[in-house]
XYZ file of N, CA and C in Angstrom:
696
model
N -25.467 70.196 46.846
C -24.343 70.600 46.002
C -24.853 70.776 44.575
N -24.364 71.824 43.928
C -24.841 72.119 42.581
C -25.795 73.291 42.625
N -25.947 73.947 41.490
C -26.775 75.141 41.428
C -28.232 74.828 41.166
N -29.030 75.888 41.121
C -30.454 75.790 40.812
C -30.812 76.907 39.850
N -31.889 76.736 39.063
C -32.236 77.747 38.053
C -32.532 79.134 38.607
N -32.845 79.235 39.914
C -33.155 80.551 40.473
C -31.926 81.279 41.008
N -30.739 80.721 40.824
C -29.530 81.394 41.263
C -29.193 82.568 40.352
N -28.548 83.568 40.924
C -28.049 84.669 40.111
C -26.788 84.218 39.383
N -26.392 85.007 38.388
C -25.161 84.687 37.652
C -23.971 84.646 38.599
N -23.885 85.612 39.507
C -22.766 85.655 40.447
C -22.753 84.409 41.329
N -23.914 83.954 41.765
C -23.979 82.761 42.610
C -23.511 81.525 41.857
N -23.851 81.436 40.581
C -23.404 80.297 39.773
C -21.888 80.318 39.620
N -21.345 81.458 39.206
C -19.909 81.561 38.931
C -19.088 81.364 40.203
N -19.513 81.980 41.296
C -18.738 81.893 42.541
C -18.966 80.567 43.266
N -20.077 79.917 43.006
C -20.376 78.656 43.681
C -19.836 77.435 42.959
N -19.623 77.536 41.659
C -19.185 76.380 40.871
C -17.808 75.909 41.309
N -17.615 74.598 41.300
C -16.288 74.036 41.494
C -16.185 72.776 40.651
N -14.978 72.286 40.459
C -14.785 71.076 39.674
C -15.268 69.870 40.476
N -16.059 69.026 39.825
C -16.649 67.857 40.472
C -15.960 66.600 39.952
N -15.462 65.797 40.889
C -14.708 64.591 40.533
C -15.335 63.313 41.087
N -16.513 63.433 41.678
C -17.250 62.274 42.172
C -18.726 62.461 41.845
N -19.357 61.434 41.257
C -20.711 61.574 40.716
C -21.646 60.488 41.240
N -22.918 60.820 41.320
C -23.935 59.828 41.632
C -24.159 58.922 40.422
N -24.530 57.693 40.693
C -24.859 56.744 39.626
C -26.298 57.007 39.192
N -26.470 58.082 38.444
C -27.799 58.567 38.085
C -27.724 59.163 36.683
N -28.554 58.713 35.755
C -28.471 59.224 34.381
C -28.847 60.702 34.289
N -28.332 61.340 33.253
C -28.646 62.740 32.981
C -29.538 62.790 31.739
N -30.723 63.383 31.826
C -31.622 63.410 30.668
C -31.015 64.147 29.476
N -31.214 63.600 28.297
C -30.701 64.240 27.091
C -31.266 65.646 26.930
N -32.541 65.828 27.230
C -33.161 67.149 27.064
C -32.461 68.196 27.920
N -32.029 67.814 29.112
C -31.331 68.759 29.988
C -29.973 69.132 29.401
N -29.260 68.164 28.850
C -27.961 68.457 28.228
C -28.149 69.364 27.019
N -29.192 69.127 26.246
C -29.458 69.987 25.089
C -29.732 71.421 25.532
N -30.472 71.582 26.630
C -30.731 72.923 27.169
C -29.427 73.597 27.585
N -28.557 72.849 28.246
C -27.275 73.380 28.700
C -26.399 73.774 27.514
N -26.347 72.941 26.491
C -25.546 73.265 25.309
C -26.075 74.516 24.606
N -27.388 74.647 24.539
C -27.971 75.828 23.887
C -27.562 77.104 24.616
N -27.531 77.066 25.948
C -27.075 78.223 26.713
C -25.586 78.470 26.488
N -24.794 77.397 26.516
C -23.348 77.543 26.372
C -22.971 78.168 25.045
N -23.689 77.821 23.999
C -23.324 78.291 22.660
C -23.683 79.743 22.398
N -24.160 80.438 23.421
C -24.299 81.891 23.334
C -23.005 82.583 23.745
N -21.960 81.822 24.020
C -20.678 82.421 24.406
C -20.086 83.191 23.236
N -19.177 84.144 23.497
C -18.551 84.910 22.417
C -17.751 84.000 21.490
N -17.736 84.358 20.213
C -16.963 83.603 19.235
C -16.441 84.560 18.175
N -15.179 84.402 17.816
C -14.525 85.329 16.901
C -15.227 85.360 15.551
N -15.758 86.533 15.189
C -16.418 86.751 13.901
C -17.501 85.708 13.636
N -18.094 85.205 14.723
C -19.197 84.244 14.671
C -18.812 82.943 13.963
N -17.536 82.555 14.045
C -17.099 81.331 13.362
C -17.655 80.062 14.003
N -17.927 80.078 15.328
C -18.511 78.931 16.023
C -17.807 77.624 15.633
N -16.517 77.473 15.940
C -15.751 76.332 15.444
C -15.986 75.037 16.213
N -16.773 75.074 17.262
C -16.887 73.963 18.191
C -17.870 72.883 17.743
N -17.613 71.673 18.231
C -18.540 70.545 18.127
C -18.538 69.846 19.479
N -19.661 69.228 19.827
C -19.785 68.507 21.089
C -20.222 67.073 20.812
N -19.461 66.133 21.305
C -19.800 64.717 21.184
C -20.175 64.254 22.587
N -21.464 64.068 22.805
C -21.997 63.785 24.135
C -22.182 62.268 24.258
N -21.433 61.670 25.186
C -21.315 60.219 25.234
C -21.765 59.699 26.588
N -22.484 58.587 26.572
C -22.905 57.931 27.804
C -23.016 56.437 27.541
N -23.346 55.681 28.569
C -23.620 54.260 28.397
C -22.438 53.446 27.906
N -22.731 52.443 27.057
C -21.722 51.496 26.599
C -20.568 52.150 25.835
N -20.833 53.117 24.946
C -19.699 53.763 24.265
C -18.733 54.448 25.237
N -19.262 55.076 26.271
C -18.397 55.722 27.259
C -17.620 54.672 28.051
N -18.258 53.570 28.367
C -17.552 52.487 29.066
C -16.394 51.952 28.232
N -16.593 51.868 26.926
C -15.513 51.380 26.051
C -14.358 52.371 26.003
N -14.669 53.656 26.030
C -13.607 54.670 26.069
C -12.840 54.570 27.379
N -13.546 54.455 28.492
C -12.891 54.311 29.793
C -11.947 53.107 29.780
N -12.456 51.983 29.286
C -11.683 50.741 29.274
C -10.438 50.880 28.405
N -10.611 51.437 27.193
C -9.477 51.597 26.294
C -8.435 52.555 26.828
N -8.892 53.653 27.433
C -7.957 54.626 28.017
C -7.107 53.984 29.107
N -7.767 53.344 30.061
C -7.037 52.804 31.208
C -6.140 51.637 30.806
N -6.624 50.771 29.930
C -5.793 49.643 29.501
C -4.542 50.124 28.779
N -4.692 51.096 27.903
C -3.532 51.620 27.178
C -2.529 52.282 28.104
N -3.027 53.066 29.034
C -2.130 53.750 29.968
C -1.367 52.740 30.812
N -2.068 51.746 31.339
C -1.416 50.736 32.171
C -0.432 49.896 31.367
N -0.672 49.783 30.052
C 0.240 49.028 29.184
C 1.418 49.867 28.715
N 1.455 51.134 29.107
C 2.564 51.999 28.734
C 2.455 52.616 27.355
N 1.259 52.619 26.777
C 1.072 53.241 25.461
C 1.219 54.755 25.616
N 2.103 55.401 24.836
C 2.271 56.858 24.947
C 0.964 57.579 24.648
N 0.746 58.706 25.322
C -0.478 59.445 25.052
C -0.426 60.036 23.646
N -1.603 60.286 23.101
C -1.702 60.790 21.727
C -2.649 61.981 21.671
N -2.563 62.816 22.683
C -3.404 64.015 22.727
C -3.190 64.852 21.480
N -4.278 65.340 20.883
C -4.181 66.033 19.597
C -3.966 67.538 19.750
N -4.570 68.132 20.761
C -4.406 69.571 20.961
C -3.077 69.807 21.655
N -2.281 70.730 21.143
C -0.917 70.865 21.644
C -0.882 71.217 23.125
N 0.139 70.708 23.804
C 0.288 70.934 25.224
C 1.591 71.660 25.505
N 1.649 72.306 26.654
C 2.842 73.057 27.025
C 3.884 72.124 27.627
N 5.056 72.671 27.854
C 6.061 71.946 28.616
C 5.593 71.846 30.075
N 6.291 71.058 30.850
C 5.935 70.925 32.270
C 5.936 72.302 32.940
N 4.977 72.528 33.820
C 4.877 73.816 34.494
C 6.075 74.040 35.410
N 6.440 75.293 35.561
C 7.542 75.675 36.444
C 7.151 76.950 37.179
N 7.943 77.301 38.189
C 7.723 78.553 38.905
C 6.366 78.614 39.570
N 5.722 79.779 39.507
C 4.460 79.985 40.196
C 3.360 79.086 39.646
N 3.420 78.762 38.352
C 2.399 77.898 37.766
C 2.488 76.482 38.338
N 3.699 75.999 38.530
C 3.901 74.703 39.169
C 3.442 74.747 40.624
N 3.708 75.856 41.299
C 3.286 75.992 42.693
C 1.769 75.887 42.813
N 1.042 76.504 41.881
C -0.419 76.433 41.926
C -0.902 75.019 41.624
N -0.229 74.347 40.700
C -0.581 72.969 40.377
C -0.401 72.068 41.604
N 0.711 72.241 42.301
C 0.988 71.440 43.485
C -0.013 71.759 44.602
N -0.355 73.029 44.739
C -1.264 73.437 45.805
C -2.629 72.766 45.671
N -3.190 72.749 44.460
C -4.512 72.136 44.305
C -4.417 70.622 44.471
N -3.289 70.025 44.066
C -3.107 68.589 44.293
C -3.095 68.287 45.785
N -2.424 69.133 46.574
C -2.401 68.949 48.026
C -3.813 69.061 48.604
N -4.590 70.020 48.092
C -5.965 70.162 48.564
C -6.774 68.890 48.293
N -6.643 68.368 47.074
C -7.423 67.195 46.675
C -6.983 65.951 47.445
N -5.664 65.722 47.510
C -5.176 64.552 48.222
C -5.507 64.638 49.710
N -5.430 65.851 50.252
C -5.786 66.020 51.649
C -7.248 65.685 51.899
N -8.125 66.156 51.019
C -9.556 65.879 51.160
C -9.843 64.388 51.063
N -9.107 63.698 50.177
C -9.325 62.265 49.952
C -8.556 61.390 50.936
N -7.708 62.007 51.773
C -6.931 61.230 52.723
C -5.852 60.386 52.068
N -5.307 60.868 50.964
C -4.267 60.135 50.233
C -2.905 60.634 50.707
N -2.150 59.764 51.329
C -0.842 60.138 51.852
C 0.176 60.274 50.722
N 1.203 61.061 50.987
C 2.235 61.319 49.981
C 2.920 60.029 49.519
N 3.086 59.073 50.435
C 3.791 57.845 50.096
C 2.852 56.693 49.732
N 1.579 56.985 49.547
C 0.605 55.942 49.196
C 0.511 55.836 47.678
N 1.432 55.087 47.093
C 1.528 55.003 45.634
C 0.277 54.394 45.011
N -0.308 53.403 45.664
C -1.490 52.744 45.106
C -2.681 53.697 45.044
N -2.890 54.455 46.117
C -4.005 55.401 46.137
C -3.800 56.520 45.125
N -2.551 56.941 44.978
C -2.261 57.996 43.992
C -2.493 57.490 42.569
N -2.102 56.254 42.287
C -2.355 55.718 40.956
C -3.852 55.570 40.707
N -4.586 55.119 41.722
C -6.032 54.992 41.567
C -6.666 56.344 41.256
N -6.145 57.400 41.895
C -6.673 58.745 41.640
C -6.402 59.151 40.186
N -5.211 58.870 39.706
C -4.870 59.194 38.313
C -5.775 58.424 37.350
N -5.985 57.148 37.632
C -6.807 56.326 36.749
C -8.266 56.789 36.738
N -8.723 57.381 37.818
C -10.077 57.951 37.822
C -10.213 58.984 36.711
N -9.153 59.750 36.480
C -9.186 60.739 35.416
C -9.334 60.094 34.049
N -8.630 58.984 33.822
C -8.734 58.294 32.544
C -10.090 57.608 32.377
N -10.796 57.424 33.486
C -12.158 56.885 33.424
C -13.202 58.005 33.418
N -12.765 59.228 33.175
C -13.684 60.367 33.221
C -14.369 60.461 34.587
N -13.622 60.111 35.646
C -14.093 60.233 37.014
C -15.405 59.474 37.243
N -15.631 58.452 36.398
C -16.827 57.604 36.493
C -18.114 58.412 36.363
N -18.044 59.536 35.667
C -19.242 60.358 35.431
C -20.176 59.651 34.450
N -21.469 59.877 34.536
C -22.398 59.228 33.614
C -22.368 59.786 32.201
N -21.797 60.980 32.051
C -21.751 61.629 30.734
C -20.361 62.212 30.513
N -19.894 62.135 29.288
C -18.669 62.819 28.885
C -18.964 63.635 27.635
N -18.579 64.889 27.661
C -18.717 65.757 26.485
C -17.322 65.980 25.913
N -17.090 65.502 24.705
C -15.822 65.724 24.022
C -15.956 66.978 23.164
N -15.108 67.962 23.417
C -15.120 69.213 22.651
C -14.094 69.100 21.527
N -14.547 69.303 20.299
C -13.664 69.276 19.130
C -13.841 70.555 18.326
N -12.916 70.769 17.399
C -13.068 71.918 16.495
C -12.653 71.506 15.088
N -13.058 72.289 14.105
C -12.794 71.979 12.701
C -11.303 72.034 12.412
N -10.785 70.956 11.858
C -9.352 70.851 11.616
C -8.842 71.955 10.694
N -9.675 72.438 9.780
C -9.228 73.483 8.862
C -8.895 74.790 9.583
N -9.296 74.897 10.863
C -9.006 76.096 11.647
C -7.846 75.884 12.617
N -7.087 74.817 12.450
C -6.041 74.466 13.410
C -4.996 75.556 13.596
N -4.748 76.373 12.584
C -3.734 77.415 12.693
C -4.216 78.682 13.352
N -5.474 78.719 13.777
C -6.057 79.936 14.332
C -6.068 79.901 15.853
N -5.404 80.869 16.489
C -5.470 80.978 17.942
C -6.872 81.374 18.407
N -7.622 82.078 17.560
C -8.985 82.455 17.910
C -9.850 81.216 18.147
N -9.566 80.148 17.414
C -10.363 78.925 17.552
C -10.231 78.343 18.949
N -9.005 78.248 19.443
C -8.798 77.736 20.801
C -9.454 78.654 21.829
N -9.373 79.957 21.614
C -10.001 80.921 22.513
C -11.514 80.689 22.544
N -12.108 80.528 21.371
C -13.552 80.310 21.278
C -13.979 79.019 21.972
N -13.198 77.957 21.770
C -13.545 76.676 22.394
C -13.395 76.747 23.908
N -12.407 77.491 24.382
C -12.273 77.687 25.820
C -13.461 78.454 26.390
N -13.901 79.461 25.644
C -15.038 80.261 26.108
C -16.309 79.423 26.181
N -16.560 78.625 25.157
C -17.795 77.837 25.143
C -17.749 76.737 26.197
N -16.558 76.218 26.492
C -16.448 75.183 27.516
C -16.674 75.768 28.905
N -16.173 76.973 29.150
C -16.463 77.664 30.408
C -17.957 77.903 30.554
N -18.582 78.363 29.478
C -20.028 78.583 29.509
C -20.775 77.278 29.749
N -20.255 76.185 29.198
C -20.887 74.881 29.368
C -20.903 74.449 30.833
N -19.756 74.540 31.510
C -19.720 74.077 32.901
C -20.533 74.992 33.814
N -20.578 76.278 33.507
C -21.401 77.183 34.305
C -22.892 76.924 34.080
N -23.271 76.686 32.829
C -24.669 76.389 32.534
C -25.090 75.084 33.200
N -24.202 74.096 33.173
C -24.501 72.817 33.824
C -24.707 73.015 35.326
N -23.823 73.803 35.939
C -23.941 74.066 37.374
C -25.274 74.737 37.702
N -25.699 75.643 36.842
C -26.957 76.352 37.081
C -28.167 75.434 37.019
N -27.978 74.235 36.488
C -29.064 73.257 36.391
C -28.838 72.066 37.331
N -27.929 72.251 38.292
C -27.732 71.225 39.308
C -26.706 70.172 38.969
N -26.077 70.266 37.819
C -25.068 69.302 37.400
C -23.668 69.802 37.735
N -22.736 68.868 37.885
C -21.344 69.217 38.082
C -20.511 68.751 36.904
N -19.349 69.373 36.731
C -18.445 69.027 35.631
C -17.005 69.165 36.103
N -16.116 68.508 35.380
C -14.698 68.809 35.490
C -14.109 68.732 34.086
N -13.459 69.831 33.681
C -12.775 69.883 32.396
C -11.459 69.142 32.545
N -11.139 68.264 31.606
C -9.937 67.455 31.779
C -9.341 67.048 30.439
N -8.085 66.617 30.514
C -7.397 66.082 29.340
C -7.150 64.581 29.443
N -7.225 64.026 30.665
C -6.948 62.602 30.826
C -7.862 61.754 29.953
N -9.108 62.179 29.838
C -10.081 61.381 29.107
C -9.883 61.344 27.611
N -9.004 62.217 27.091
C -8.769 62.231 25.645
C -7.298 62.010 25.309
N -6.511 61.526 26.268
C -5.098 61.272 26.011
C -4.899 60.175 24.965
N -5.752 59.166 24.990
C -5.683 58.091 23.993
C -6.676 58.414 22.881
N -6.302 59.364 22.039
C -7.258 59.909 21.072
C -7.804 58.875 20.082
N -7.021 57.869 19.624
C -7.631 56.875 18.722
C -8.784 56.118 19.371
N -8.657 55.837 20.668
C -9.737 55.169 21.398
C -10.974 56.048 21.423
N -10.775 57.319 21.767
C -11.890 58.259 21.842
C -12.531 58.433 20.466
N -11.723 58.626 19.459
C -12.232 58.871 18.105
C -13.066 57.677 17.613
N -12.569 56.463 17.897
C -13.282 55.271 17.437
C -14.645 55.125 18.105
N -14.675 55.180 19.421
C -15.906 54.863 20.136
C -16.887 56.030 20.202
N -16.384 57.247 19.994
C -17.287 58.407 19.943
C -17.695 58.737 18.513
N -17.077 58.081 17.544
C -17.424 58.333 16.140
C -17.053 59.727 15.680
N -15.902 60.226 16.121
C -15.484 61.584 15.776
C -14.819 61.564 14.402
N -15.298 62.371 13.456
C -14.723 62.369 12.100
C -13.306 62.932 12.068
N -12.559 62.555 11.037
C -11.154 62.947 10.923
C -10.961 64.436 10.672
N -12.005 65.140 10.232
C -11.844 66.568 9.955
C -12.053 67.433 11.199
N -12.092 66.785 12.370
C -12.191 67.512 13.635
C -11.011 67.155 14.533
N -10.521 68.140 15.284
C -9.442 67.944 16.250
C -10.053 67.783 17.639
N -9.626 66.756 18.355
C -10.105 66.531 19.718
C -9.351 67.467 20.651
N -10.112 68.318 21.358
C -9.475 69.337 22.179
C -9.524 69.028 23.676
N -10.711 68.825 24.204
C -10.877 68.640 25.652
C -12.021 67.680 25.929
N -12.053 67.203 27.152
C -13.170 66.414 27.632
C -13.794 67.111 28.838
N -15.088 66.937 28.988
C -15.800 67.469 30.145
C -16.613 66.329 30.747
N -16.211 65.865 31.937
C -17.020 64.894 32.669
C -18.213 65.635 33.263
N -19.396 65.006 33.205
C -20.624 65.698 33.635
C -21.562 64.714 34.329
N -22.209 65.182 35.376
C -23.197 64.360 36.064
C -23.698 65.047 37.319
N -24.476 64.291 38.091
C -25.009 64.822 39.346
C -23.938 64.687 40.426
N -23.537 65.759 41.077
C -22.472 65.679 42.088
C -22.847 64.767 43.248
N -21.874 63.968 43.685
C -22.042 63.144 44.870
C -21.676 64.002 46.080
N -22.646 64.348 46.926
C -22.345 65.256 48.050
C -21.426 64.629 49.094
N -21.272 63.309 49.045
C -20.438 62.627 50.039
C -19.022 62.356 49.547
N -18.709 62.774 48.331
C -17.360 62.542 47.796
C -16.464 63.685 48.263
N -15.449 63.411 49.081
C -14.698 64.485 49.758
C -14.100 65.537 48.826
N -13.553 65.114 47.684
C -12.878 66.074 46.806
C -13.838 67.096 46.220
N -15.137 66.785 46.214
C -16.099 67.738 45.661
C -16.231 68.998 46.503
N -15.775 68.938 47.746
C -15.841 70.116 48.619
C -14.660 71.051 48.415
N -13.667 70.620 47.639
C -12.462 71.436 47.444
C -12.763 72.629 46.552
N -12.400 73.799 47.022
C -12.507 75.029 46.230
C -11.083 75.509 45.975
N -10.644 75.433 44.736
C -9.260 75.805 44.425
C -9.043 77.294 44.664
N -7.825 77.632 45.054
C -7.483 79.017 45.356
C -7.309 79.817 44.070
N -7.632 81.086 44.128
C -7.455 81.987 42.984
C -6.621 83.186 43.422
N -5.786 83.679 42.517
C -5.065 84.897 42.860
C -6.044 86.066 42.892
N -5.677 87.109 43.593
C -6.572 88.243 43.792
C -6.635 89.115 42.545
N -7.644 89.964 42.517
C -7.745 90.944 41.429
C -6.507 91.837 41.413
N -6.007 92.171 42.603
C -4.815 93.019 42.694
C -3.610 92.358 42.030
N -3.496 91.042 42.162
C -2.392 90.319 41.538
C -2.577 90.183 40.032
N -3.815 90.031 39.590
C -4.074 89.666 38.195
C -4.274 90.863 37.269
N -4.722 91.998 37.807
C -5.165 93.092 36.941
C -4.360 94.363 37.153
N -4.173 95.088 36.060
C -3.619 96.439 36.109
C -4.685 97.393 35.605
N -4.884 98.475 36.310
C -5.865 99.483 35.919
C -5.123 100.730 35.458
N -5.377 101.143 34.245
C -4.653 102.251 33.644
C -5.636 103.388 33.354
N -5.308 104.562 33.846
C -6.103 105.744 33.542
C -7.220 106.028 34.521
N -7.482 105.122 35.478
C -8.599 105.310 36.393
C -8.319 106.383 37.431
N -7.062 106.690 37.694
C -6.743 107.688 38.714
C -6.502 109.059 38.110
N -6.866 109.222 36.839
C -6.700 110.513 36.166
C -8.027 111.265 36.137
N -7.927 112.589 36.107
C -9.119 113.418 36.114
C -9.847 113.379 34.781
């Protein structure tokens, strides 16, 4: 499971999936630096490059995991900094439910198994027990710019694809940054940056059932309109 440097771009993009179970194996810093260097070739509006990466492992990451889960279990409201939408509805909710069914089915979690479902949720707040977490932030002075969020999304997509091409797996998530004061403290994130997303990263565990899940995508016919192609 995971890509190799000799894969084509198409093989990386089509083969990548979100990884939620990891081997207990460290990731070399040099490899992460190589992956970040590739990711930062992603498009960016007027070359503003608003992104920052806080790459965390070891004891600091353990403290973030502990603080996140303790706060959530204590009922502390989340304090996510990047704005979120209202609850999904319609087709978007249907897609959300569909991938949840895929994951729970793979893990053998029954609909009425409240304990197993809570454990699954808490895995997210622990960054899925990955050996590395990359916190993506952007410069607070750019908070009013939609281009900034677009750029950070682009670089994060490039990051997970680059990681896959080097045999690593990732899952982009928000659970790991819901308790932003905890994250900011233990990751040493300065106040002039906004915490946007987290990326769990590590070596995929081939025996973890959810890692085999490939989420469904709508077809090109559903997603795209072609204008002018049928004209002479």
